């Protein structure tokens, strides 16, 4: 199974949230507001933003007030419960950069995204495709 | 463990269980279930040095992305909890209203020839089991537990079975021979996150002994108001006594402080990172009616958590699966009861 790009995964997952967890998607969009989040996974750089009432993820090297840098390997560890988010940050498996307010916004957005993901019945298949595990990663 | 039922009694119990274990699925077949319907078949087994939970769960969502879903969960406790919850792809799920069979990929539960055949093969953990569970007691069914603001919850319980077969944990294989086991079956259209909570547990003897019991308390989410409380007592194969309402008092002693619990599905550990804060170290139920009395205590030794997203808000409902030791003593109509053993209690929390 070939791995999907992070951009493709994130963009498709946002459409899933719209369709299957609209309440979480709307709350995430409100919390993000006009701000931007920069996300780096295995060298791919994206910016998450809210455009015309819709969350969009686009490949970009644009700077953002908060940024998160990680890898597929770290995501696998986090999603399988072998690593907590705190341990991931303390071990630099996940790097966070930004002011305290922006990091709190990023933390809220991350949790809202996860709350939406675990309410989407179609999410496990999408995640499996992205992580390339060949086996279902249970997120719901 | 056995009650030593005659073949006629065993056949009667099997018929009673067999006539009541079918999937409800209401009102249509599971291929087109009513939105929001939930149903699960829950089993626990206690072998020498091992406690096992198996749960086959069906739901039809009811949200914007409504699809039917099946999950099989298996928890095994030896020195700590191991296990997982597998989501079953829709095309690998077979469950129909009126039938007593659920197939989820390589895992299944079937009621046939008077007993349950359980098969579990977890996808991501080296855990598998194949067990035959034979009922020793007749079931009790309690319909329409009223829940504020939502459809009712229905509950069928077979408190005492005997389980034989094998369990594999990695390279280890455990053989079970007539180990004490418990089963219940829940269904309804209730919403996770609605104004309800429960505390539930059971006591099964580990040796030849006529007595078994189940405790259940359904309350509002803050646990200030009980919706239903009952201590259901079986003697031999038949239900013998029910204590309820003011006949019962329930006390939590202390708080359980253990290691970081196993959380399932594992990804939910990212959303529920704190340690269990709502699990008592000791749980006590006292029942009194005239000269009859029963005291049931349960000491928690370990906890695993099943974390469920609420249906109508972004909160979580946590089912704390607590294994531990119970002690049950008392006197019913002049007959003394005193025994102890292993059990698994559940406490809901946010």
Short mmCIF file of N, CA, C and O in Angstrom, two decimals, chain A residues 19-20 22 24 27 78-81 84-86 111-112 114-115 118-119 121 135-136 138-140, chain B residues 64-65 67 69 71 85-87 123-124 260 265-268 270-271 273 309-310 313-316:
data_model
loop_
_atom_site.label_atom_id
_atom_site.label_comp_id
_atom_site.label_asym_id
_atom_site.label_seq_id
_atom_site.Cartn_x
_atom_site.Cartn_y
_atom_site.Cartn_z
N UNK A 19 -18.67 16.34 6.77
CA UNK A 19 -19.80 15.46 6.44
C UNK A 19 -20.28 14.66 7.64
O UNK A 19 -21.48 14.46 7.82
N UNK A 20 -19.34 14.17 8.46
CA UNK A 20 -19.71 13.19 9.48
C UNK A 20 -19.64 13.73 10.90
O UNK A 20 -20.20 13.13 11.82
N UNK A 22 -20.05 17.43 11.80
CA UNK A 22 -20.14 18.87 11.49
C UNK A 22 -20.02 19.76 12.72
O UNK A 22 -19.49 20.87 12.62
N UNK A 24 -18.15 19.23 15.42
CA UNK A 24 -16.73 19.35 15.78
C UNK A 24 -16.01 20.22 14.76
O UNK A 24 -15.16 21.05 15.12
N UNK A 27 -16.81 23.87 15.44
CA UNK A 27 -16.13 24.35 16.65
C UNK A 27 -14.64 24.55 16.37
O UNK A 27 -14.04 25.53 16.81
N UNK A 78 1.54 7.70 18.63
CA UNK A 78 0.48 8.42 19.34
C UNK A 78 -0.86 7.73 19.18
O UNK A 78 -1.59 7.51 20.14
N UNK A 79 -1.19 7.35 17.95
CA UNK A 79 -2.50 6.78 17.67
C UNK A 79 -2.65 5.38 18.24
O UNK A 79 -3.75 4.92 18.51
N UNK A 80 -1.53 4.69 18.44
CA UNK A 80 -1.60 3.35 19.00
C UNK A 80 -1.55 3.37 20.52
O UNK A 80 -1.59 2.32 21.15
N UNK A 81 -1.45 4.56 21.11
CA UNK A 81 -1.45 4.66 22.56
C UNK A 81 -0.11 4.35 23.20
O UNK A 81 0.00 4.31 24.42
N UNK A 84 2.19 9.22 24.77
CA UNK A 84 1.24 10.29 25.08
C UNK A 84 1.70 11.56 24.38
O UNK A 84 2.88 11.70 24.01
N UNK A 85 0.78 12.49 24.25
CA UNK A 85 1.14 13.74 23.59
C UNK A 85 2.22 14.47 24.40
O UNK A 85 3.16 15.05 23.84
N UNK A 86 2.10 14.40 25.72
CA UNK A 86 3.10 15.04 26.57
C UNK A 86 4.48 14.42 26.37
O UNK A 86 5.48 15.12 26.18
N UNK A 111 -7.16 18.99 19.61
CA UNK A 111 -8.14 18.17 20.32
C UNK A 111 -9.50 18.19 19.61
O UNK A 111 -10.18 17.16 19.54
N UNK A 112 -9.88 19.34 19.09
CA UNK A 112 -11.17 19.41 18.38
C UNK A 112 -11.12 18.56 17.10
O UNK A 112 -12.10 17.90 16.75
N UNK A 114 -9.31 15.87 16.74
CA UNK A 114 -9.39 14.48 17.19
C UNK A 114 -10.81 14.11 17.60
O UNK A 114 -11.30 13.01 17.31
N UNK A 115 -11.49 15.05 18.30
CA UNK A 115 -12.88 14.79 18.70
C UNK A 115 -13.74 14.55 17.46
O UNK A 115 -14.64 13.71 17.47
N UNK A 118 -12.73 10.96 15.81
CA UNK A 118 -13.24 9.75 16.47
C UNK A 118 -14.75 9.60 16.29
O UNK A 118 -15.31 8.56 16.64
N UNK A 119 -15.39 10.61 15.78
CA UNK A 119 -16.84 10.53 15.51
C UNK A 119 -17.14 10.25 14.03
O UNK A 119 -18.29 10.24 13.64
N UNK A 121 -17.15 7.67 11.09
CA UNK A 121 -17.04 6.23 10.82
C UNK A 121 -16.06 5.94 9.68
O UNK A 121 -15.47 4.86 9.62
N UNK A 135 -3.12 -2.13 8.05
CA UNK A 135 -4.13 -2.63 8.97
C UNK A 135 -4.90 -1.44 9.51
O UNK A 135 -4.38 -0.33 9.60
N UNK A 136 -6.10 -1.72 9.89
CA UNK A 136 -6.96 -0.66 10.37
C UNK A 136 -6.42 -0.06 11.66
O UNK A 136 -6.01 -0.78 12.57
N UNK A 138 -7.73 1.89 14.71
CA UNK A 138 -9.06 2.16 15.24
C UNK A 138 -9.13 3.56 15.81
O UNK A 138 -8.43 3.89 16.75
N UNK A 139 -9.93 4.40 15.20
CA UNK A 139 -10.14 5.74 15.77
C UNK A 139 -11.61 5.99 16.05
O UNK A 139 -12.00 7.10 16.30
N UNK A 140 -12.40 4.97 15.99
CA UNK A 140 -13.81 5.18 16.34
C UNK A 140 -14.40 3.87 16.84
O UNK A 140 -13.76 2.86 16.78
N UNK B 64 -24.76 12.51 11.08
CA UNK B 64 -24.73 12.90 9.67
C UNK B 64 -24.12 11.79 8.81
O UNK B 64 -24.49 11.60 7.67
N UNK B 65 -23.16 11.07 9.36
CA UNK B 65 -22.52 10.01 8.59
C UNK B 65 -23.02 8.65 9.02
O UNK B 65 -22.24 7.74 9.24
N UNK B 67 -23.87 5.18 9.54
CA UNK B 67 -23.64 3.85 8.98
C UNK B 67 -23.70 2.89 10.15
O UNK B 67 -23.51 3.27 11.29
N UNK B 69 -22.23 0.12 12.52
CA UNK B 69 -20.86 -0.17 12.92
C UNK B 69 -20.84 -1.36 13.85
O UNK B 69 -21.75 -1.54 14.66
N UNK B 71 -18.12 -3.46 16.52
CA UNK B 71 -16.82 -3.48 17.18
C UNK B 71 -16.75 -4.68 18.09
O UNK B 71 -17.73 -5.02 18.74
N UNK B 85 -9.82 -2.92 20.91
CA UNK B 85 -11.15 -2.91 20.30
C UNK B 85 -10.95 -2.82 18.79
O UNK B 85 -10.30 -1.90 18.30
N UNK B 86 -11.48 -3.79 18.08
CA UNK B 86 -11.39 -3.79 16.62
C UNK B 86 -12.69 -3.25 16.03
O UNK B 86 -13.78 -3.73 16.38
N UNK B 87 -12.56 -2.28 15.13
CA UNK B 87 -13.71 -1.85 14.35
C UNK B 87 -13.84 -2.80 13.17
O UNK B 87 -12.87 -3.08 12.48
N UNK B 123 -7.06 -7.95 15.74
CA UNK B 123 -6.23 -7.62 14.57
C UNK B 123 -4.84 -7.15 14.95
O UNK B 123 -3.86 -7.47 14.29
N UNK B 124 -4.76 -6.30 15.98
CA UNK B 124 -3.48 -5.64 16.26
C UNK B 124 -2.77 -6.18 17.50
O UNK B 124 -1.66 -5.76 17.79
N UNK B 260 -1.20 4.06 35.17
CA UNK B 260 -1.92 4.62 34.03
C UNK B 260 -2.70 3.50 33.35
O UNK B 260 -2.14 2.47 32.99
N UNK B 265 -10.73 2.66 22.56
CA UNK B 265 -9.70 2.47 21.55
C UNK B 265 -8.46 3.30 21.89
O UNK B 265 -8.58 4.36 22.52
N UNK B 266 -7.30 2.84 21.48
CA UNK B 266 -6.06 3.42 21.96
C UNK B 266 -5.92 4.90 21.65
O UNK B 266 -5.34 5.67 22.42
N UNK B 267 -6.46 5.30 20.51
CA UNK B 267 -6.35 6.72 20.14
C UNK B 267 -7.06 7.60 21.16
O UNK B 267 -6.71 8.78 21.32
N UNK B 268 -8.01 7.04 21.90
CA UNK B 268 -8.75 7.86 22.85
C UNK B 268 -7.88 8.30 24.02
O UNK B 268 -8.25 9.21 24.76
N UNK B 270 -5.43 10.01 23.67
CA UNK B 270 -5.06 11.39 23.34
C UNK B 270 -6.12 12.38 23.82
O UNK B 270 -5.84 13.57 23.95
N UNK B 271 -7.33 11.88 24.02
CA UNK B 271 -8.42 12.77 24.44
C UNK B 271 -8.79 12.59 25.91
O UNK B 271 -9.52 13.40 26.46
N UNK B 273 -6.51 11.86 28.85
CA UNK B 273 -5.15 11.56 29.30
C UNK B 273 -4.99 11.45 30.81
O UNK B 273 -3.98 10.96 31.29
N UNK B 309 -16.93 8.49 22.54
CA UNK B 309 -17.34 9.87 22.24
C UNK B 309 -18.85 10.05 22.47
O UNK B 309 -19.64 9.20 22.06
N UNK B 310 -19.22 11.12 23.14
CA UNK B 310 -20.65 11.39 23.31
C UNK B 310 -21.31 11.63 21.96
O UNK B 310 -20.69 12.14 21.03
N UNK B 313 -22.55 15.85 21.97
CA UNK B 313 -21.64 16.93 22.33
C UNK B 313 -20.22 16.41 22.17
O UNK B 313 -20.02 15.25 21.82
N UNK B 314 -19.25 17.27 22.44
CA UNK B 314 -17.87 16.85 22.23
C UNK B 314 -17.23 16.26 23.49
O UNK B 314 -16.02 16.16 23.60
N UNK B 315 -18.07 15.86 24.44
CA UNK B 315 -17.56 15.21 25.64
C UNK B 315 -17.31 13.72 25.42
O UNK B 315 -17.51 13.19 24.33
N UNK B 316 -16.88 13.08 26.49
CA UNK B 316 -16.57 11.66 26.45
C UNK B 316 -17.30 10.94 27.57
O UNK B 316 -17.53 11.53 28.63
#
